[in-house]
């Protein structure tokens, strides 16, 4: 028995190290240009994880902290990470043998009237007694073609994708909070400017009315000034609505009721810090959404190996060892010992084209994931170029306005 068991285990270990089907993942070329279309700042600070702190605005810092704590979006992303981690743990368990232990106890009496009851010299032979058992069982799938290994690889890649998705959600949330806050501050400044414009046009209307009453101007001149004043009144009247919409957005992003949101527009905004734009080739390290696309591509690539392994035979090593006796006192003894061990082989002969369809689906998923990554990379490059163009355009506009003052 010992020789057979040793031979079985040695053969199993040798078979388990056979091969791993499917392509190995290789990160695709980013094909990023050497520089951006717009002139990018080469000097400045590097963006940190809590990037908004570089602006030195206490109100913004408080809003960001509130959003990170109360956002349902981030809570859902964190739950997805936990689920992916659990799935990865389950797939890792498939690489190890499974061992179960059981015990049994019962009584038994055979029927004297059954048709299967043996008869000797005209008398039915019956059996009555007790039975006790203690047994351990072993099950292990030999990973001949790397199916289990590819499953663990795919689960690890999905865990990476979920983690990066949570990081991307954090970036998006904090950016939305900052954009809404700065929009609200801009509306506060606009309110003062609109009120000054309205007061100026009210004075102009008084002058026009006086000139009209004195016969020094025409009705057309008076109506033109009246229309300008009415437009200024409309802009001032519409501003609270616009401010309320932005405040509602900030409240939703920070997980609180709009009525409880209190902001102060009288504090002076600090000058924005200089931020280094970096190179296009650095986007993969700077943007978690791009890294997430690569993780999803990795998971899809591993699925191809799983689909290919379905075409090949699977071998499982099963066995059990234990004791069985009619007497509990002699249960754990050499005469009561029992065991069985050996491999079982399963070879797919006819699947109705299912395996071919699954393989084609897995390969198509790889193509889709690769196309999604390239599309997201192009979108990222466009977003940076748009931001640089906007930054340069506003700088030129502010310079021109300063020259007119």
Coordinates of C-alpha atoms in Angstrom, one line a residue:
X1 CA 0.0 0.0 0.0
X2 CA 2.8 2.4 0.9
X3 CA 4.6 1.9 -2.4
X4 CA 1.4 2.5 -4.3
X5 CA 0.6 5.6 -2.3
X6 CA 4.1 7.0 -2.8
X7 CA 3.8 6.2 -6.6
X8 CA 0.4 7.9 -6.8
X9 CA 1.6 11.1 -5.0
X10 CA 4.8 11.3 -7.0
X11 CA 2.9 10.9 -10.3
X12 CA 0.4 13.5 -9.2
X13 CA 3.1 16.0 -8.3
X14 CA 4.7 15.5 -11.6
X15 CA 1.5 16.0 -13.5
X16 CA 0.6 19.0 -11.5
X17 CA 3.6 20.8 -12.9
X18 CA 2.8 20.1 -16.5
X19 CA 2.0 23.5 -18.2
X20 CA 0.0 26.6 -18.1
X21 CA -2.2 27.2 -21.1
X22 CA -3.2 30.6 -22.5
X23 CA -1.1 33.7 -23.2
X24 CA 0.8 35.4 -20.5
X25 CA -0.2 39.0 -19.9
X26 CA 2.0 41.7 -21.3
X27 CA 1.2 45.4 -20.9
X28 CA 0.4 47.0 -24.2
X29 CA 2.4 50.0 -25.5
X30 CA 0.8 53.2 -24.4
X31 CA 1.7 54.9 -27.7
X32 CA 1.8 58.3 -25.9
X33 CA 3.3 61.3 -27.7
X34 CA 6.6 62.7 -26.5
X35 CA 4.9 66.0 -25.5
X36 CA 1.5 67.6 -25.2
X37 CA 0.2 69.8 -28.0
X38 CA 0.0 72.8 -25.6
X39 CA 3.1 74.0 -23.8
X40 CA 3.1 72.2 -20.4
X41 CA 4.6 73.7 -17.2
X42 CA 7.8 71.9 -16.4
X43 CA 8.2 73.5 -13.0
X44 CA 6.0 73.2 -10.0
X45 CA 4.8 70.8 -7.3
X46 CA 3.9 67.2 -7.8
X47 CA 0.3 66.3 -7.2
X48 CA -0.1 64.4 -3.9
X49 CA -2.9 62.1 -2.9
X50 CA -4.6 64.9 -1.0
X51 CA -3.9 67.3 -3.8
X52 CA -6.4 70.0 -2.8
X53 CA -4.4 70.9 0.3
X54 CA -1.9 72.6 -1.9
X55 CA -4.4 75.4 -2.4
X56 CA -4.3 76.3 1.3
X57 CA -8.1 76.8 1.6
X58 CA -9.5 75.7 5.0
X59 CA -13.1 75.6 3.7
X60 CA -12.1 73.4 0.8
X61 CA -10.2 71.1 3.1
X62 CA -13.2 70.7 5.3
X63 CA -15.5 70.0 2.4
X64 CA -13.2 67.4 1.0
X65 CA -12.9 65.7 4.3
X66 CA -16.6 65.6 4.7
X67 CA -17.1 64.2 1.2
X68 CA -14.5 61.4 1.7
X69 CA -16.2 60.4 4.9
X70 CA -19.9 60.5 3.8
X71 CA -19.8 59.7 0.1
X72 CA -22.0 56.6 -0.9
X73 CA -19.9 56.3 -4.1
X74 CA -16.7 55.7 -2.2
X75 CA -18.5 53.3 0.2
X76 CA -19.7 51.3 -2.7
X77 CA -16.2 51.3 -4.3
X78 CA -14.8 50.1 -0.9
X79 CA -17.3 47.3 -0.8
X80 CA -16.4 46.2 -4.3
X81 CA -12.8 45.9 -3.2
X82 CA -13.7 43.7 -0.2
X83 CA -15.8 41.5 -2.5
X84 CA -12.9 41.1 -5.0
X85 CA -10.6 40.3 -2.1
X86 CA -12.9 37.6 -0.9
X87 CA -13.2 36.1 -4.4
X88 CA -9.4 36.1 -4.7
X89 CA -9.1 34.3 -1.4
X90 CA -11.6 31.7 -2.6
X91 CA -9.7 31.0 -5.8
X92 CA -6.5 30.7 -3.9
X93 CA -8.1 27.9 -1.9
X94 CA -8.7 26.0 -5.1
X95 CA -5.0 25.5 -5.5
X96 CA -4.8 23.5 -2.2
X97 CA -6.1 20.0 -1.4
X98 CA -9.5 19.8 0.4
X99 CA -9.6 17.7 3.5
X100 CA -12.9 16.8 5.3
X101 CA -13.4 14.8 8.5
X102 CA -16.5 13.0 9.5
X103 CA -17.9 10.6 12.1
X104 CA -20.9 8.3 12.1
X105 CA -22.8 6.1 14.5
X106 CA -25.9 4.0 14.1
X107 CA -27.8 0.8 14.5
X108 CA -28.7 -1.7 11.9
X109 CA -31.1 -4.7 11.6
X110 CA -31.8 -6.5 8.3
X111 CA -35.3 -7.7 7.5
X112 CA -36.2 -11.4 7.7
X113 CA -39.0 -11.0 5.1
X114 CA -37.2 -9.1 2.3
X115 CA -36.7 -10.9 -1.0
X116 CA -33.0 -10.2 -0.8
X117 CA -32.6 -11.8 2.7
X118 CA -30.4 -15.0 2.4
X119 CA -31.9 -18.3 3.6
X120 CA -30.0 -21.2 5.1
X121 CA -31.8 -24.5 5.8
X122 CA -35.1 -22.8 5.6
X123 CA -34.3 -20.0 8.0
X124 CA -33.7 -16.4 7.1
X125 CA -30.3 -15.0 8.0
X126 CA -30.6 -11.6 9.6
X127 CA -28.1 -9.2 11.1
X128 CA -28.5 -6.8 13.9
X129 CA -25.9 -4.6 15.5
X130 CA -24.3 -1.2 15.8
X131 CA -21.8 0.6 13.5
X132 CA -19.4 3.3 14.3
X133 CA -17.1 5.2 11.8
X134 CA -14.4 7.8 11.8
X135 CA -13.1 9.0 8.4
X136 CA -11.0 11.7 6.7
X137 CA -11.4 12.4 3.0
X138 CA -9.0 14.2 0.6
X139 CA -9.8 15.9 -2.7
X140 CA -7.3 17.7 -5.0
X141 CA -7.6 18.7 -8.6
X142 CA -4.2 18.4 -10.3
X143 CA -3.7 21.7 -12.2
X144 CA -2.3 20.0 -15.3
X145 CA -3.1 22.9 -17.7
X146 CA -2.9 25.8 -15.3
X147 CA -6.7 26.4 -15.1
X148 CA -6.7 26.9 -11.3
X149 CA -3.6 29.1 -11.6
X150 CA -5.2 31.3 -14.3
X151 CA -8.3 31.6 -12.1
X152 CA -6.2 32.9 -9.3
X153 CA -4.4 35.2 -11.7
X154 CA -7.7 36.6 -13.0
X155 CA -9.0 37.1 -9.5
X156 CA -5.9 39.0 -8.5
X157 CA -6.2 41.2 -11.5
X158 CA -9.8 41.9 -10.7
X159 CA -8.8 42.8 -7.2
X160 CA -6.3 45.2 -8.6
X161 CA -8.9 46.7 -10.9
X162 CA -11.4 47.1 -8.0
X163 CA -8.7 48.8 -5.9
X164 CA -7.8 51.2 -8.7
X165 CA -11.5 51.8 -9.4
X166 CA -11.8 53.0 -5.8
X167 CA -8.8 55.3 -6.2
X168 CA -10.3 56.7 -9.4
X169 CA -13.6 57.3 -7.7
X170 CA -11.7 59.2 -5.0
X171 CA -10.0 61.4 -7.5
X172 CA -13.2 62.1 -9.3
X173 CA -15.1 62.9 -6.1
X174 CA -12.5 65.3 -4.8
X175 CA -12.2 67.0 -8.2
X176 CA -16.0 67.5 -8.3
X177 CA -16.1 68.9 -4.8
X178 CA -13.3 71.4 -5.6
X179 CA -14.8 72.4 -8.9
X180 CA -18.2 73.0 -7.3
X181 CA -16.6 75.0 -4.5
X182 CA -14.7 77.2 -6.8
X183 CA -17.8 77.7 -8.9
X184 CA -19.6 78.9 -5.8
X185 CA -16.8 81.3 -4.9
X186 CA -16.8 82.6 -8.5
X187 CA -20.6 83.2 -8.2
X188 CA -20.0 85.1 -5.0
X189 CA -17.6 87.4 -6.8
X190 CA -19.9 87.7 -9.7
X191 CA -22.7 88.7 -7.4
X192 CA -20.7 91.8 -6.2
X193 CA -19.8 92.6 -9.8
X194 CA -23.4 92.3 -11.0
X195 CA -24.6 94.5 -8.2
X196 CA -22.1 97.2 -9.1
X197 CA -23.2 96.9 -12.7
X198 CA -26.8 97.2 -11.8
X199 CA -26.1 100.3 -9.6
X200 CA -24.2 101.9 -12.4
X201 CA -27.0 101.3 -14.9
X202 CA -29.6 102.6 -12.4
X203 CA -27.6 105.9 -12.2
X204 CA -27.3 105.9 -16.0
X205 CA -31.0 105.5 -16.3
X206 CA -31.6 108.4 -13.9
X207 CA -29.4 110.6 -16.0
X208 CA -31.1 109.5 -19.2
X209 CA -34.5 110.2 -17.6
X210 CA -33.4 113.7 -16.7
X211 CA -32.1 114.3 -20.2
X212 CA -35.3 113.0 -21.7
X213 CA -37.5 115.2 -19.4
X214 CA -35.3 118.2 -20.5
X215 CA -35.8 117.3 -24.1
X216 CA -32.1 116.6 -24.6
X217 CA -32.5 113.0 -25.7
X218 CA -34.9 110.9 -27.6
X219 CA -37.3 108.1 -26.5
X220 CA -35.1 105.6 -28.2
X221 CA -32.1 106.6 -26.1
X222 CA -34.2 106.4 -22.9
X223 CA -35.6 102.9 -23.8
X224 CA -32.1 101.6 -24.6
X225 CA -30.8 102.6 -21.1
X226 CA -34.0 101.2 -19.6
X227 CA -33.4 97.8 -21.4
X228 CA -29.9 97.7 -20.1
X229 CA -31.1 98.3 -16.5
X230 CA -33.8 95.6 -16.9
X231 CA -31.1 93.1 -18.1
X232 CA -28.9 94.0 -15.1
X233 CA -31.9 93.5 -12.8
X234 CA -32.6 90.1 -14.4
X235 CA -29.0 89.0 -13.9
X236 CA -29.0 90.0 -10.2
X237 CA -32.4 88.3 -9.7
X238 CA -31.2 85.1 -11.3
X239 CA -28.0 84.8 -9.3
X240 CA -29.6 83.3 -6.2
X241 CA -31.0 80.4 -8.3
X242 CA -27.6 79.7 -9.7
X243 CA -26.0 79.8 -6.3
X244 CA -28.6 77.5 -4.9
X245 CA -27.9 74.9 -7.6
X246 CA -24.2 74.9 -6.9
X247 CA -24.8 74.7 -3.1
X248 CA -27.1 71.8 -3.6
X249 CA -24.4 70.1 -5.7
X250 CA -21.8 70.6 -2.9
X251 CA -24.2 69.3 -0.3
X252 CA -24.9 66.2 -2.3
X253 CA -21.2 65.5 -2.9
X254 CA -20.4 66.0 0.8
X255 CA -23.4 63.8 2.0
X256 CA -25.3 66.5 3.9
X257 CA -28.6 68.5 3.5
X258 CA -28.3 71.7 1.6
X259 CA -29.9 73.6 4.6
X260 CA -27.1 72.5 6.9
X261 CA -24.3 73.7 4.5
X262 CA -22.7 76.9 5.7
X263 CA -20.0 78.5 3.6
X264 CA -18.2 81.8 3.9
X265 CA -17.5 83.8 0.8
X266 CA -15.7 86.7 2.5
X267 CA -12.4 84.9 3.0
X268 CA -9.8 85.7 0.4
X269 CA -8.9 82.9 -2.0
X270 CA -5.2 82.1 -2.0
X271 CA -3.2 82.1 -5.2
X272 CA -3.3 78.7 -6.9
X273 CA 0.0 76.7 -6.7
X274 CA 2.1 75.9 -9.7
X275 CA 1.6 72.3 -10.7
X276 CA 4.0 70.4 -13.0
X277 CA 2.0 68.9 -15.9
X278 CA 4.5 66.0 -16.4
X279 CA 4.9 64.0 -19.6
X280 CA 2.3 62.0 -21.5
X281 CA 4.3 58.8 -20.7
X282 CA 3.7 59.5 -17.0
X283 CA -0.1 59.3 -17.3
X284 CA -0.1 55.6 -16.4
X285 CA 1.5 56.3 -13.1
X286 CA -0.6 59.4 -12.4
X287 CA -4.1 58.3 -13.3
X288 CA -5.7 55.2 -11.6
X289 CA -8.3 54.9 -14.3
X290 CA -5.7 54.0 -16.8
X291 CA -4.1 51.5 -14.5
X292 CA -7.5 50.0 -13.9
X293 CA -8.0 49.5 -17.6
X294 CA -4.7 47.6 -17.7
X295 CA -5.8 45.4 -14.7
X296 CA -9.0 44.6 -16.5
X297 CA -7.0 43.6 -19.6
X298 CA -4.9 41.4 -17.4
X299 CA -7.9 39.6 -16.0
X300 CA -9.4 39.1 -19.5
X301 CA -6.1 37.6 -20.7
X302 CA -6.1 35.1 -17.9
X303 CA -9.6 34.1 -18.8
X304 CA -8.3 32.9 -22.2
X305 CA -6.1 30.3 -20.4
X306 CA -9.1 29.1 -18.4
X307 CA -11.2 28.7 -21.6
X308 CA -8.4 26.8 -23.3
X309 CA -8.0 24.4 -20.3
X310 CA -11.6 23.3 -20.8
X311 CA -10.6 21.4 -23.9
X312 CA -8.2 19.1 -22.0
X313 CA -8.8 16.3 -19.5
X314 CA -9.0 17.0 -15.8
X315 CA -7.5 14.7 -13.2
X316 CA -8.6 14.7 -9.5
X317 CA -6.9 12.9 -6.8
X318 CA -9.4 11.5 -4.2
X319 CA -8.9 9.4 -1.2
X320 CA -10.1 8.6 2.3
X321 CA -8.7 7.0 5.4
X322 CA -10.6 6.0 8.6
X323 CA -12.0 3.4 10.8
X324 CA -15.2 1.4 10.9
X325 CA -16.3 -1.0 13.6
X326 CA -19.4 -2.5 15.3
X327 CA -17.8 -1.8 18.6
X328 CA -17.0 1.7 19.7
X329 CA -14.2 0.5 22.0
X330 CA -12.3 -1.1 19.1
X331 CA -13.0 1.6 16.6
X332 CA -9.5 3.1 16.5
X333 CA -7.6 -0.1 15.9
X334 CA -5.6 -1.7 13.1
X335 CA -8.3 -4.3 12.2
X336 CA -10.9 -1.5 11.8
X337 CA -8.8 0.6 9.5
X338 CA -9.9 1.3 5.9
X339 CA -8.7 3.5 3.1
X340 CA -9.0 4.2 -0.6
X341 CA -6.9 6.5 -2.8
X342 CA -6.6 7.0 -6.5
X343 CA -7.0 9.4 -9.4
X344 CA -10.1 10.1 -11.5
X345 CA -10.0 11.4 -15.1
X346 CA -12.6 13.4 -16.9
X347 CA -12.2 14.1 -20.7
X348 CA -14.7 16.3 -22.5
X349 CA -15.9 14.5 -25.7
X350 CA -19.0 16.5 -26.7
X351 CA -20.0 19.9 -25.4
X352 CA -22.1 21.1 -28.3
X353 CA -19.6 23.8 -29.2
X354 CA -19.7 25.4 -25.7
X355 CA -16.0 25.3 -25.1
X356 CA -15.2 26.9 -28.5
X357 CA -17.8 29.6 -27.9
X358 CA -16.3 30.3 -24.4
X359 CA -12.8 30.6 -25.9
X360 CA -14.0 32.9 -28.6
X361 CA -15.8 35.0 -26.0
X362 CA -12.7 35.2 -23.8
X363 CA -10.5 36.3 -26.8
X364 CA -13.1 38.9 -27.8
X365 CA -13.1 40.2 -24.2
X366 CA -9.3 40.7 -24.5
X367 CA -9.8 42.7 -27.7
X368 CA -12.5 44.8 -26.0
X369 CA -10.4 45.5 -23.0
X370 CA -7.5 46.5 -25.1
X371 CA -9.6 48.9 -27.2
X372 CA -11.1 50.3 -24.0
X373 CA -7.6 51.0 -22.6
X374 CA -6.5 52.7 -25.8
X375 CA -9.7 54.8 -25.9
X376 CA -9.2 55.8 -22.3
X377 CA -5.6 56.7 -22.9
X378 CA -6.6 59.0 -25.8
X379 CA -9.3 60.6 -23.6
X380 CA -6.7 61.2 -20.9
X381 CA -4.4 62.9 -23.3
X382 CA -7.2 65.1 -24.6
X383 CA -8.2 66.1 -21.1
X384 CA -4.7 67.2 -20.2
X385 CA -4.4 69.1 -23.5
X386 CA -7.7 70.7 -22.9
X387 CA -6.7 71.8 -19.4
X388 CA -3.4 73.2 -20.6
X389 CA -5.1 75.1 -23.5
X390 CA -7.7 76.5 -21.0
X391 CA -5.0 77.5 -18.6
X392 CA -3.0 79.3 -21.3
X393 CA -6.1 81.0 -22.7
X394 CA -7.2 82.3 -19.4
X395 CA -3.7 83.6 -18.7
X396 CA -3.7 85.5 -22.0
X397 CA -7.2 86.9 -21.2
X398 CA -6.2 88.0 -17.7
X399 CA -3.0 89.7 -19.1
X400 CA -5.1 91.6 -21.7
X401 CA -7.6 92.7 -19.0
X402 CA -4.8 93.9 -16.8
X403 CA -3.3 96.0 -19.6
X404 CA -6.6 97.8 -20.0
X405 CA -6.9 98.8 -16.4

